[in-house]
Amino acid sequence: MNSAARVRIGILYAILACAGWGFAFVGPLILSDWPGLAVAAGRYMAYGLGSIVTLWLLHRRGRVNLRDAALWREAAVLTLFGNLLYYALLSVSVQKAGYVMPTLIIGLLPVTVSLAARIRDRQPLTARYLWALLLILGGLWLAQAPTAAKGSTAFVDGPTRDELIGWACATGSLLLWTVYGVMNAERLKLAVARPGGMTGLQWTSLQGAAALPFSLLLFAATQPATIPVAQGWWLFGGISLFLGLVTSWAANTLWNMSSHSLPSSLLGQMIVFETIAGIAYGAVWSGAAPPLTVLIGTAILIAGVIVAVSERSRAAAPQAA
């Protein structure tokens, strides 16, 4: 497979992964009667159980070595900080400060991951690439501007203590996933290069299985004493399964597969499609069409990705020839 085809497949996998991740913003809305931390715990309990089943099947076929302690340590550290703690901090942030500012802060992920990867790889920031980043940042701001206008009061009295805590938690989750996005791609490439190799499915399942004990502890600490509706446990179980198996396991597998084909700097920019998916799912759940500014902002986001992809293709053209 030539390099251009690998990039196209990698972009497709990344978009599909983001389509799965976008549901993460809707799940807590559906489970509004449950604490945000319990929602995070339920997601990663389902993710962990599904991953254990996958690893057991792979192990029976001799496709994965479950006795490699180093791999388990790496998977545990990555999943603790880049999955469970990231989502837990984001849940607390939304509870403390509402969804407006946390969404704006997390929306900076395409920029922070891409910049972190380029700085780590010591790649220059070309003028074309800077324009792509500006487009992405402008699109994110414009897409969230109507939400910010509706969801927050004027900052006449300044931010409250809870708002400051929420913003700090959102910033912490942004930093966690920025580091995770870069380190996960690097560790996966090293794992693939080891004797016997490792696929994105195996790496995803290792992280999911490693998250299970942490999620069980979190759920035990946050489980509500009573659920106001009789169907509460059934709804919680169904949404947790979807979040764990589709939003985490399937989407993470696709993302790791994409990591094989795309450089980290370009991979980071693909995260804009998570924001697009979240806006679309939110519109469906609320039953209201997105405002015109959201549609324009989404178009600008896509334009930024196209500029970044074309910049990367131009840089790779001499090598392909």
XYZ file of C-alpha atoms in Angstrom:
321
model
C 0.000 0.000 0.000
C 1.469 3.376 -1.006
C 1.777 6.301 1.385
C -1.170 8.240 -0.080
C -3.514 5.277 0.372
C -2.308 4.764 3.944
C -3.079 8.408 4.733
C -6.591 8.144 3.249
C -7.352 5.003 5.262
C -5.912 6.602 8.389
C -8.145 9.650 7.957
C -11.221 7.422 7.496
C -10.430 5.475 10.679
C -9.918 8.728 12.600
C -13.255 10.169 11.448
C -15.094 6.974 12.432
C -13.372 7.024 15.820
C -14.461 10.617 16.399
C -18.019 9.719 15.409
C -17.987 7.213 18.276
C -16.343 9.616 20.707
C -18.951 12.290 20.008
C -21.539 10.296 21.967
C -19.499 10.884 25.129
C -21.043 14.367 25.344
C -24.609 13.042 25.032
C -24.384 10.093 27.443
C -24.267 12.270 30.590
C -27.286 14.234 29.330
C -29.307 11.034 28.959
C -28.169 9.893 32.416
C -28.883 13.248 34.032
C -30.142 11.539 37.225
C -26.722 9.968 37.796
C -23.588 11.691 39.111
C -21.105 12.519 36.381
C -18.376 10.426 38.019
C -20.701 7.410 38.082
C -21.317 7.870 34.356
C -17.549 7.879 33.775
C -17.147 4.772 35.927
C -19.958 2.956 34.101
C -18.390 3.738 30.743
C -15.018 2.278 31.677
C -16.460 -0.711 33.506
C -18.201 -1.721 30.273
C -15.044 -0.916 28.309
C -12.979 -3.052 30.669
C -15.324 -6.038 30.571
C -15.499 -5.978 26.776
C -11.712 -5.711 26.599
C -11.196 -8.696 28.902
C -13.409 -10.846 26.681
C -11.466 -9.696 23.618
C -8.092 -10.414 25.225
C -9.239 -13.866 26.322
C -10.301 -14.732 22.771
C -7.063 -13.371 21.333
C -5.016 -15.224 23.940
C -6.728 -18.524 23.100
C -5.710 -18.029 19.481
C -2.145 -17.210 20.499
C -2.328 -13.652 19.180
C -1.495 -11.778 22.369
C 0.918 -12.336 25.247
C -0.777 -11.471 28.526
C 2.361 -12.093 30.597
C 4.260 -9.006 29.457
C 4.336 -6.926 32.643
C 5.875 -3.914 30.901
C 2.977 -3.678 28.460
C 0.451 -3.883 31.309
C 2.218 -1.061 33.170
C 2.233 1.162 30.093
C -1.417 0.399 29.339
C -2.451 1.076 32.948
C -0.710 4.457 33.116
C -2.051 5.594 29.748
C -5.636 4.518 30.371
C -5.709 5.927 33.911
C -4.660 9.411 32.843
C -5.866 9.576 29.234
C -9.229 7.848 29.678
C -10.637 7.526 33.188
C -9.179 10.618 34.875
C -9.695 12.709 31.734
C -13.409 11.854 31.603
C -13.806 12.143 35.374
C -12.279 15.643 35.381
C -14.464 16.626 32.461
C -17.570 15.405 34.303
C -16.666 17.392 37.420
C -15.949 20.422 35.270
C -19.413 20.298 33.688
C -21.029 19.883 37.105
C -19.146 22.837 38.576
C -19.096 25.308 35.685
C -21.802 24.149 33.274
C -21.052 22.847 29.819
C -20.108 26.123 28.090
C -16.539 26.843 29.195
C -15.527 23.165 29.510
C -16.628 22.604 25.917
C -14.618 25.596 24.744
C -11.546 24.405 26.622
C -11.769 20.786 25.456
C -12.415 22.067 21.940
C -8.774 23.192 21.893
C -7.586 19.561 21.740
C -6.911 19.561 17.980
C -4.599 22.520 18.457
C -2.826 21.341 21.614
C -2.272 17.753 20.409
C -1.044 18.880 17.013
C 1.287 21.515 18.456
C 2.612 19.139 21.118
C 3.408 16.526 18.481
C 5.168 19.027 16.241
C 7.183 20.475 19.106
C 8.151 16.985 20.271
C 9.160 15.988 16.743
C 10.904 19.349 16.238
C 8.891 20.056 13.122
C 8.696 23.651 11.896
C 5.365 25.453 11.916
C 4.892 26.463 8.288
C 2.701 29.406 7.323
C 0.175 27.036 5.734
C 0.009 24.966 8.904
C -0.464 28.044 11.073
C -3.369 29.091 8.867
C -4.887 25.620 9.369
C -4.606 25.999 13.147
C -6.186 29.455 13.008
C -9.078 28.093 10.953
C -9.636 25.256 13.433
C -9.477 27.582 16.417
C -11.794 30.117 14.764
C -14.256 27.417 13.767
C -14.354 26.012 17.287
C -14.953 29.453 18.764
C -17.683 30.329 16.285
C -19.437 26.972 16.680
C -19.586 27.344 20.465
C -20.346 31.083 20.578
C -24.161 30.756 20.509
C -23.999 28.134 23.240
C -21.866 30.409 25.362
C -24.291 33.265 24.862
C -27.247 31.164 25.960
C -25.635 29.039 28.631
C -23.963 31.609 30.827
C -24.904 34.816 32.518
C -22.868 37.937 31.960
C -19.684 37.909 33.947
C -20.661 41.022 35.867
C -19.614 39.702 39.267
C -16.684 37.664 37.973
C -16.395 33.879 38.046
C -17.555 32.036 41.142
C -15.422 29.581 43.108
C -17.211 26.628 41.510
C -16.635 28.072 38.053
C -12.936 28.482 38.740
C -12.751 24.881 39.958
C -14.619 23.748 36.849
C -12.328 25.637 34.512
C -9.286 24.224 36.296
C -10.672 20.690 35.926
C -11.385 21.254 32.235
C -7.865 22.573 31.732
C -6.506 19.535 33.551
C -8.487 17.190 31.321
C -7.219 19.073 28.254
C -3.615 18.636 29.391
C -4.159 14.964 30.218
C -5.561 14.100 26.812
C -2.958 16.213 25.009
C -0.161 14.194 26.584
C -2.126 10.970 26.105
C -2.746 11.660 22.427
C 0.970 12.034 21.720
C 2.294 9.344 24.065
C -0.324 6.756 23.095
C 0.653 6.985 19.423
C 4.349 6.638 20.312
C 3.863 3.691 22.692
C 1.648 1.917 20.175
C 4.318 2.180 17.499
C 6.870 0.727 19.924
C 4.482 -2.083 20.877
C 3.917 -2.913 17.217
C 7.685 -3.114 16.700
C 8.178 -5.650 19.489
C 8.679 -9.355 18.686
C 5.324 -10.779 17.627
C 3.953 -7.289 17.019
C 0.712 -5.842 18.365
C -2.391 -4.560 16.639
C -4.509 -1.542 17.505
C -7.239 -3.914 18.742
C -4.849 -5.607 21.177
C -3.483 -2.297 22.452
C -6.985 -0.891 22.932
C -8.096 -4.023 24.785
C -5.060 -3.916 27.074
C -5.908 -0.354 28.068
C -9.567 -1.226 28.598
C -8.757 -4.217 30.798
C -6.295 -2.111 32.786
C -9.014 0.505 33.371
C -11.463 -1.969 34.936
C -10.138 -1.990 38.541
C -9.874 1.817 38.577
C -13.439 2.197 37.267
C -14.799 -0.245 39.850
C -13.234 1.796 42.644
C -14.624 5.020 41.187
C -18.129 3.557 40.858
C -18.072 2.254 44.432
C -17.161 5.743 45.626
C -19.799 7.603 43.585
C -22.797 5.246 43.356
C -25.953 7.171 44.340
C -27.950 5.800 47.264
C -31.254 5.886 45.385
C -32.279 6.116 41.733
C -35.445 8.216 41.232
C -36.934 6.070 38.443
C -37.477 2.311 38.372
C -35.790 2.001 34.979
C -32.723 3.897 36.204
C -30.456 0.844 36.415
C -31.573 -0.470 33.022
C -30.959 2.887 31.373
C -27.626 3.264 33.140
C -26.562 -0.205 32.036
C -27.593 0.346 28.415
C -25.886 3.729 28.059
C -22.801 2.453 29.897
C -22.547 -0.482 27.493
C -22.812 1.824 24.500
C -20.276 4.261 25.955
C -17.912 1.439 26.889
C -18.165 -0.768 23.803
C -18.738 1.800 21.045
C -17.479 5.135 22.358
C -14.420 3.614 24.064
C -13.535 0.142 22.754
C -14.539 0.441 19.082
C -13.606 4.113 18.712
C -10.248 3.678 20.461
C -9.458 0.669 18.269
C -10.159 2.717 15.153
C -8.044 5.568 16.535
C -5.115 3.244 17.228
C -5.450 1.819 13.713
C -5.346 5.373 12.409
C -2.175 5.989 14.444
C -0.426 3.421 12.240
C -1.054 5.480 9.120
C -0.958 9.130 10.193
C 1.772 11.248 11.830
C 0.877 12.541 15.287
C 0.722 16.147 14.089
C -1.956 15.332 11.503
C -3.685 12.800 13.742
C -4.256 15.473 16.360
C -6.172 17.646 13.928
C -8.591 14.825 13.161
C -10.040 15.335 16.658
C -12.076 18.240 15.251
C -14.531 15.641 13.983
C -15.325 14.718 17.588
C -16.616 18.256 18.087
C -18.627 18.034 14.866
C -20.150 14.712 15.972
C -20.939 16.091 19.427
C -22.768 19.078 17.916
C -24.754 16.819 15.581
C -25.721 14.353 18.326
C -26.641 17.182 20.662
C -28.912 18.691 18.020
C -30.646 15.338 17.511
C -31.085 14.808 21.261
C -32.446 18.318 21.859
C -34.657 18.168 18.785
C -33.461 21.581 17.599
C -31.457 22.395 14.475
C -28.052 24.004 15.137
C -27.895 27.797 14.703
C -26.368 29.168 11.520
C -23.188 30.153 13.369
C -22.697 26.508 14.426
C -23.018 25.371 10.807
C -20.577 28.046 9.643
C -18.151 27.125 12.415
C -18.374 23.460 11.442
C -17.573 24.363 7.829
C -14.538 26.340 8.994
C -13.389 23.339 11.055
C -13.552 21.108 7.998
C -11.707 23.741 5.954
C -8.929 23.801 8.538
C -8.539 20.028 8.347
C -8.443 20.153 4.531
C -5.730 22.816 4.651
C -3.719 20.719 7.104
C -4.120 17.548 5.011
C -3.106 19.344 1.835
C -0.090 20.847 3.604
C 0.964 17.403 4.752
C 0.432 15.931 1.267
C 2.550 18.650 -0.356
C 5.337 17.953 2.112
C 5.175 14.215 1.425
C 5.002 14.522 -2.376
C 8.781 14.606 -3.059
C 9.292 11.441 -1.009
C 6.526 9.615 -2.857
C 8.078 10.500 -6.180
